Amino acid sequence: MKKTLYPVLSVITILAFGFLVMYMLYGSGETPIFIIMAIFAIILGAAILALVWPRFSGTSTVTPGQSPFLVSRGVYFLMVIVLLVSFLLEGFNSSSPWSFLYPSENPFVPILSIAIIVGLYLVLYLRKSVREKYSFVELWTMKANDEREQHIIDDAARKTYGFMRMLVVIMGLGFFAFQLLGMSFPAFSVGYILFLFIFVAHAYFMFLLRKITD
Amino acid sequence: MEKTANRLRELRKVRGQTQEEMAKDLGVTRQTVISIEKGEYIPSTTLALKIARLLKKPVEDIFWLE
């Protein structure tokens, strides 16, 4: 059953993510940027598909010694780059099409939320057991030292990906429901929540890695 | 449900090896040897065969179902 389920869910995830990206851009009202970013979303979707398909279709060829990180690293990297750059560089500029990413009522809300999430992330990263084993860079590119580590990392990557997939699908359906009901989305924007849960997902991933030195 | 048990710790001590030394011989981390000895991690067939070769014992003398 998994052989069928994983690709289907992966496609749903990719479509949901593409939908969210386009929703974010459509909300900006900047048509040329919308077109460019829609193309970007399709490329991004194709890239994610290429990364997840072999693993979640049950045809993974990953063996001990290879990085089991394909899914998480690829997905995180692309999403983090897109969202970090847009969020941090342009978000506070009110004339920017990305300014809608910020809850306008209270600037302390995003700042405080980011501080909490980054703090959580750092606390988990700075766990002695994980830090002694891998550097920050290695956490994104590491290769398992043996089959047991591979098993742990692989399991953590799958669980984290499942967690992200669940969140994206729920968010996609939620926003769709909001649209159907003719309601505008409240203070927390799509991009803002996406940005937050990427950090939560990575923190969760690193929390699962604690087993490496248990 | 059947559980895989082993006497890796006992056989390692007979050889007078530390976990670190055995890990090095097997090409795995010390934590992996610890996990196998505790029964927390079931090694792959390849690793089980490497262990058997290192200890010069048949696999079923080291691992068994209980």
Coordinates of C-alpha atoms in Angstrom, one line a residue:
Chain A
M1 CA 0.0 0.0 0.0
K2 CA 2.8 2.4 0.9
K3 CA 4.2 2.1 -2.7
T4 CA 1.0 3.7 -3.9
L5 CA 0.3 6.0 -1.0
Y6 CA 3.7 7.7 -0.7
P7 CA 3.8 9.0 -4.3
V8 CA 0.2 10.2 -4.1
L9 CA 0.8 12.0 -0.9
S10 CA 4.0 13.5 -2.2
V11 CA 2.2 14.9 -5.3
I12 CA -0.6 16.3 -3.0
T13 CA 2.1 17.9 -0.9
I14 CA 3.8 19.4 -3.9
L15 CA 0.6 20.7 -5.3
A16 CA -0.4 22.1 -1.9
F17 CA 2.9 23.9 -1.6
G18 CA 2.7 25.2 -5.1
F19 CA -0.8 26.4 -4.3
L20 CA 0.4 28.2 -1.2
V21 CA 3.2 29.9 -3.0
M22 CA 0.9 31.1 -5.7
Y23 CA -1.7 32.1 -3.2
M24 CA 1.0 34.2 -1.4
L25 CA 1.9 35.9 -4.7
Y26 CA -1.6 36.3 -5.9
G27 CA -2.3 38.1 -2.7
S28 CA 0.4 40.6 -3.6
G29 CA -1.5 41.8 -6.7
E30 CA 1.7 42.1 -8.6
T31 CA 0.8 40.2 -11.8
P32 CA 4.3 40.1 -13.5
I33 CA 5.9 38.8 -10.3
F34 CA 3.0 36.4 -9.9
I35 CA 3.8 34.9 -13.3
I36 CA 7.5 34.6 -12.7
M37 CA 6.9 33.1 -9.3
A38 CA 4.3 30.7 -10.6
I39 CA 6.9 29.4 -13.0
F40 CA 9.3 29.2 -10.1
A41 CA 6.7 27.3 -8.1
I42 CA 6.4 24.8 -11.0
I43 CA 10.2 24.4 -11.1
L44 CA 10.3 24.0 -7.4
G45 CA 7.5 21.4 -7.5
A46 CA 9.4 19.5 -10.1
A47 CA 12.6 19.6 -8.1
I48 CA 10.9 18.4 -5.0
L49 CA 9.2 15.7 -6.9
A50 CA 12.6 14.6 -8.3
L51 CA 13.9 14.5 -4.7
V52 CA 11.0 12.7 -3.1
W53 CA 9.8 10.3 -5.7
P54 CA 12.5 7.6 -5.6
R55 CA 12.3 7.5 -1.8
F56 CA 8.6 7.5 -1.3
S57 CA 7.7 5.3 -4.2
G58 CA 9.5 2.5 -2.5
T59 CA 12.3 2.4 -5.1
S60 CA 14.9 4.0 -2.9
T61 CA 18.4 2.9 -3.7
V62 CA 20.0 4.6 -0.6
T63 CA 22.5 2.3 1.1
P64 CA 24.6 2.7 4.2
G65 CA 27.3 5.3 3.5
Q66 CA 25.0 7.3 1.3
S67 CA 23.2 10.4 2.6
P68 CA 19.7 9.5 3.5
F69 CA 19.0 13.2 3.5
L70 CA 17.6 13.6 0.0
V71 CA 14.1 14.6 1.0
S72 CA 14.7 16.8 3.9
R73 CA 17.8 18.5 2.7
G74 CA 16.2 19.3 -0.7
V75 CA 12.9 20.4 0.6
Y76 CA 14.2 22.4 3.5
F77 CA 17.0 24.0 1.5
L78 CA 14.7 25.3 -1.3
M79 CA 11.9 26.4 1.1
V80 CA 14.3 28.1 3.5
I81 CA 16.1 30.0 0.7
V82 CA 12.8 31.2 -0.8
L83 CA 11.2 32.2 2.4
L84 CA 14.2 33.5 4.3
V85 CA 15.3 35.8 1.5
S86 CA 11.9 37.2 0.8
F87 CA 10.9 37.4 4.5
L88 CA 14.0 38.9 5.9
L89 CA 15.2 41.2 3.1
E90 CA 12.0 42.7 1.8
G91 CA 9.3 41.9 4.3
F92 CA 9.6 45.1 6.4
N93 CA 9.4 47.3 3.3
S94 CA 5.8 48.3 3.1
S95 CA 6.0 48.9 -0.6
S96 CA 7.3 45.4 -1.2
P97 CA 4.9 42.8 -2.6
W98 CA 6.1 40.6 0.3
S99 CA 5.1 43.0 3.0
F100 CA 1.8 41.1 3.4
L101 CA 3.8 38.3 4.9
Y102 CA 4.0 40.3 8.1
P103 CA 1.1 40.6 10.5
S104 CA 0.6 44.3 10.4
E105 CA -1.1 44.8 13.8
N106 CA 1.9 44.1 16.0
P107 CA 5.5 43.8 14.8
F108 CA 6.4 42.1 18.1
V109 CA 4.4 39.1 17.2
P110 CA 6.6 37.9 14.3
I111 CA 9.8 39.0 16.1
L112 CA 8.8 37.1 19.3
S113 CA 7.6 34.1 17.4
I114 CA 10.8 33.9 15.4
A115 CA 12.9 34.3 18.6
I116 CA 11.0 31.4 20.2
I117 CA 11.4 29.1 17.2
V118 CA 15.0 30.0 16.6
G119 CA 15.7 29.6 20.3
L120 CA 14.0 26.1 20.3
Y121 CA 16.1 25.2 17.2
L122 CA 19.3 26.3 18.8
V123 CA 18.6 24.6 22.1
L124 CA 18.0 21.3 20.2
Y125 CA 21.0 21.8 17.9
L126 CA 23.2 22.7 20.8
R127 CA 22.4 19.4 22.5
K128 CA 25.8 18.0 23.4
S129 CA 25.0 14.6 21.9
V130 CA 24.2 16.0 18.5
R131 CA 26.8 18.8 18.5
E132 CA 29.6 16.5 19.3
K133 CA 28.7 14.2 16.4
Y134 CA 28.0 16.7 13.6
S135 CA 28.8 20.3 12.8
F136 CA 25.9 22.5 11.7
V137 CA 26.9 22.1 8.0
E138 CA 27.2 18.3 8.4
L139 CA 23.6 18.2 9.7
W140 CA 22.5 19.3 6.2
T141 CA 24.9 17.2 4.2
M142 CA 26.0 14.4 6.5
K143 CA 26.5 10.9 5.6
A144 CA 25.7 8.3 8.1
N145 CA 28.8 6.7 9.7
D146 CA 27.3 3.2 9.7
E147 CA 24.0 1.4 9.1
R148 CA 22.6 2.2 12.5
E149 CA 23.0 5.9 12.1
Q150 CA 21.6 5.7 8.6
H151 CA 18.6 3.9 10.0
I152 CA 18.1 6.6 12.6
I153 CA 18.5 9.5 10.2
D154 CA 16.4 7.9 7.6
D155 CA 13.6 7.3 10.1
A156 CA 13.9 10.9 11.4
A157 CA 13.8 12.2 7.8
R158 CA 10.7 10.2 7.0
K159 CA 8.9 11.3 10.2
T160 CA 9.9 14.9 9.7
Y161 CA 8.8 14.8 6.1
G162 CA 5.5 13.3 7.2
F163 CA 5.1 16.0 9.7
M164 CA 5.7 18.7 7.1
R165 CA 3.4 17.0 4.6
M166 CA 0.6 16.9 7.1
L167 CA 1.1 20.6 8.0
V168 CA 1.2 21.7 4.4
V169 CA -1.9 19.7 3.5
I170 CA -3.8 21.0 6.5
M171 CA -2.8 24.5 5.8
G172 CA -3.7 24.2 2.1
L173 CA -7.1 22.9 2.9
G174 CA -7.6 25.5 5.6
F175 CA -6.8 28.4 3.3
F176 CA -8.9 26.9 0.6
A177 CA -11.8 26.7 3.1
F178 CA -11.2 30.4 4.0
Q179 CA -11.4 31.3 0.3
L180 CA -14.6 29.3 -0.2
L181 CA -16.2 31.1 2.8
G182 CA -15.1 34.4 1.4
M183 CA -13.1 35.3 4.4
S184 CA -9.7 37.0 4.3
F185 CA -7.1 35.2 6.3
P186 CA -6.4 36.8 9.7
A187 CA -3.2 38.4 10.9
F188 CA -1.0 35.4 10.4
S189 CA -0.2 35.1 6.7
V190 CA 0.5 32.0 4.7
G191 CA 4.2 32.8 4.2
Y192 CA 4.7 33.6 7.9
I193 CA 3.3 30.3 9.0
L194 CA 5.2 28.4 6.4
F195 CA 8.4 30.1 7.6
L196 CA 7.7 29.2 11.2
F197 CA 6.9 25.5 10.6
I198 CA 10.1 25.0 8.6
F199 CA 12.0 25.8 11.7
V200 CA 9.7 23.7 13.8
A201 CA 10.1 20.8 11.4
H202 CA 13.8 21.1 11.4
A203 CA 13.9 21.3 15.2
Y204 CA 11.7 18.2 15.3
F205 CA 14.1 16.5 13.0
M206 CA 17.1 17.3 15.2
F207 CA 15.1 16.2 18.2
L208 CA 14.7 12.8 16.6
L209 CA 18.4 12.6 15.9
R210 CA 19.1 12.5 19.6
K211 CA 18.9 8.7 19.3
I212 CA 22.2 8.7 17.5
T213 CA 24.1 8.9 20.7
D214 CA 21.6 7.3 23.0
Chain B
M1 CA 6.5 -11.4 19.3
E2 CA 9.9 -13.0 18.9
K3 CA 12.9 -11.0 19.9
T4 CA 16.5 -11.2 18.6
A5 CA 18.9 -11.8 21.4
N6 CA 22.7 -12.0 21.2
R7 CA 25.8 -12.7 23.3
L8 CA 28.0 -10.2 21.7
R9 CA 29.2 -8.7 24.9
E10 CA 30.2 -12.1 26.3
L11 CA 32.1 -13.0 23.2
R12 CA 33.8 -9.6 22.9
K13 CA 35.0 -10.0 26.5
V14 CA 36.4 -13.4 25.7
R15 CA 38.4 -11.8 23.0
G16 CA 39.6 -9.1 25.4
Q17 CA 38.3 -6.3 23.2
T18 CA 36.8 -3.1 24.2
Q19 CA 33.7 -1.8 22.4
E20 CA 35.8 0.8 20.7
E21 CA 38.2 -1.8 19.4
M22 CA 35.5 -4.0 18.1
A23 CA 33.7 -1.1 16.5
K24 CA 36.9 -0.2 14.7
D25 CA 37.3 -3.8 13.5
L26 CA 33.7 -3.8 12.2
G27 CA 33.9 -0.4 10.7
V28 CA 31.0 1.0 12.8
T29 CA 30.6 3.5 15.6
R30 CA 31.0 2.5 19.3
Q31 CA 27.4 3.5 19.8
T32 CA 26.4 0.8 17.3
V33 CA 28.3 -1.9 19.2
I34 CA 26.7 -0.7 22.4
S35 CA 23.2 -0.7 20.9
I36 CA 23.7 -4.2 19.5
E37 CA 24.9 -5.6 22.8
K38 CA 21.9 -4.0 24.5
G39 CA 19.6 -5.5 22.0
E40 CA 18.3 -2.1 21.0
Y41 CA 19.6 -2.4 17.4
I42 CA 19.3 -5.4 15.2
P43 CA 22.2 -5.4 12.8
S44 CA 21.7 -6.0 9.1
T45 CA 22.6 -9.4 7.6
T46 CA 25.8 -7.9 6.3
L47 CA 26.9 -6.6 9.7
A48 CA 25.9 -9.8 11.4
L49 CA 28.0 -11.8 9.0
K50 CA 30.9 -9.4 9.6
I51 CA 30.6 -9.9 13.4
A52 CA 30.5 -13.7 12.9
R53 CA 33.6 -13.5 10.8
L54 CA 35.4 -11.3 13.3
L55 CA 34.4 -13.7 16.2
K56 CA 35.1 -16.8 14.1
K57 CA 31.7 -18.2 15.1
P58 CA 28.6 -19.1 13.1
V59 CA 26.0 -16.3 13.1
E60 CA 23.5 -18.5 15.0
D61 CA 26.0 -18.9 17.9
I62 CA 25.9 -15.1 18.3
F63 CA 22.3 -14.2 17.4
W64 CA 19.2 -16.2 18.0
L65 CA 15.4 -15.7 18.3
E66 CA 13.7 -16.0 21.7

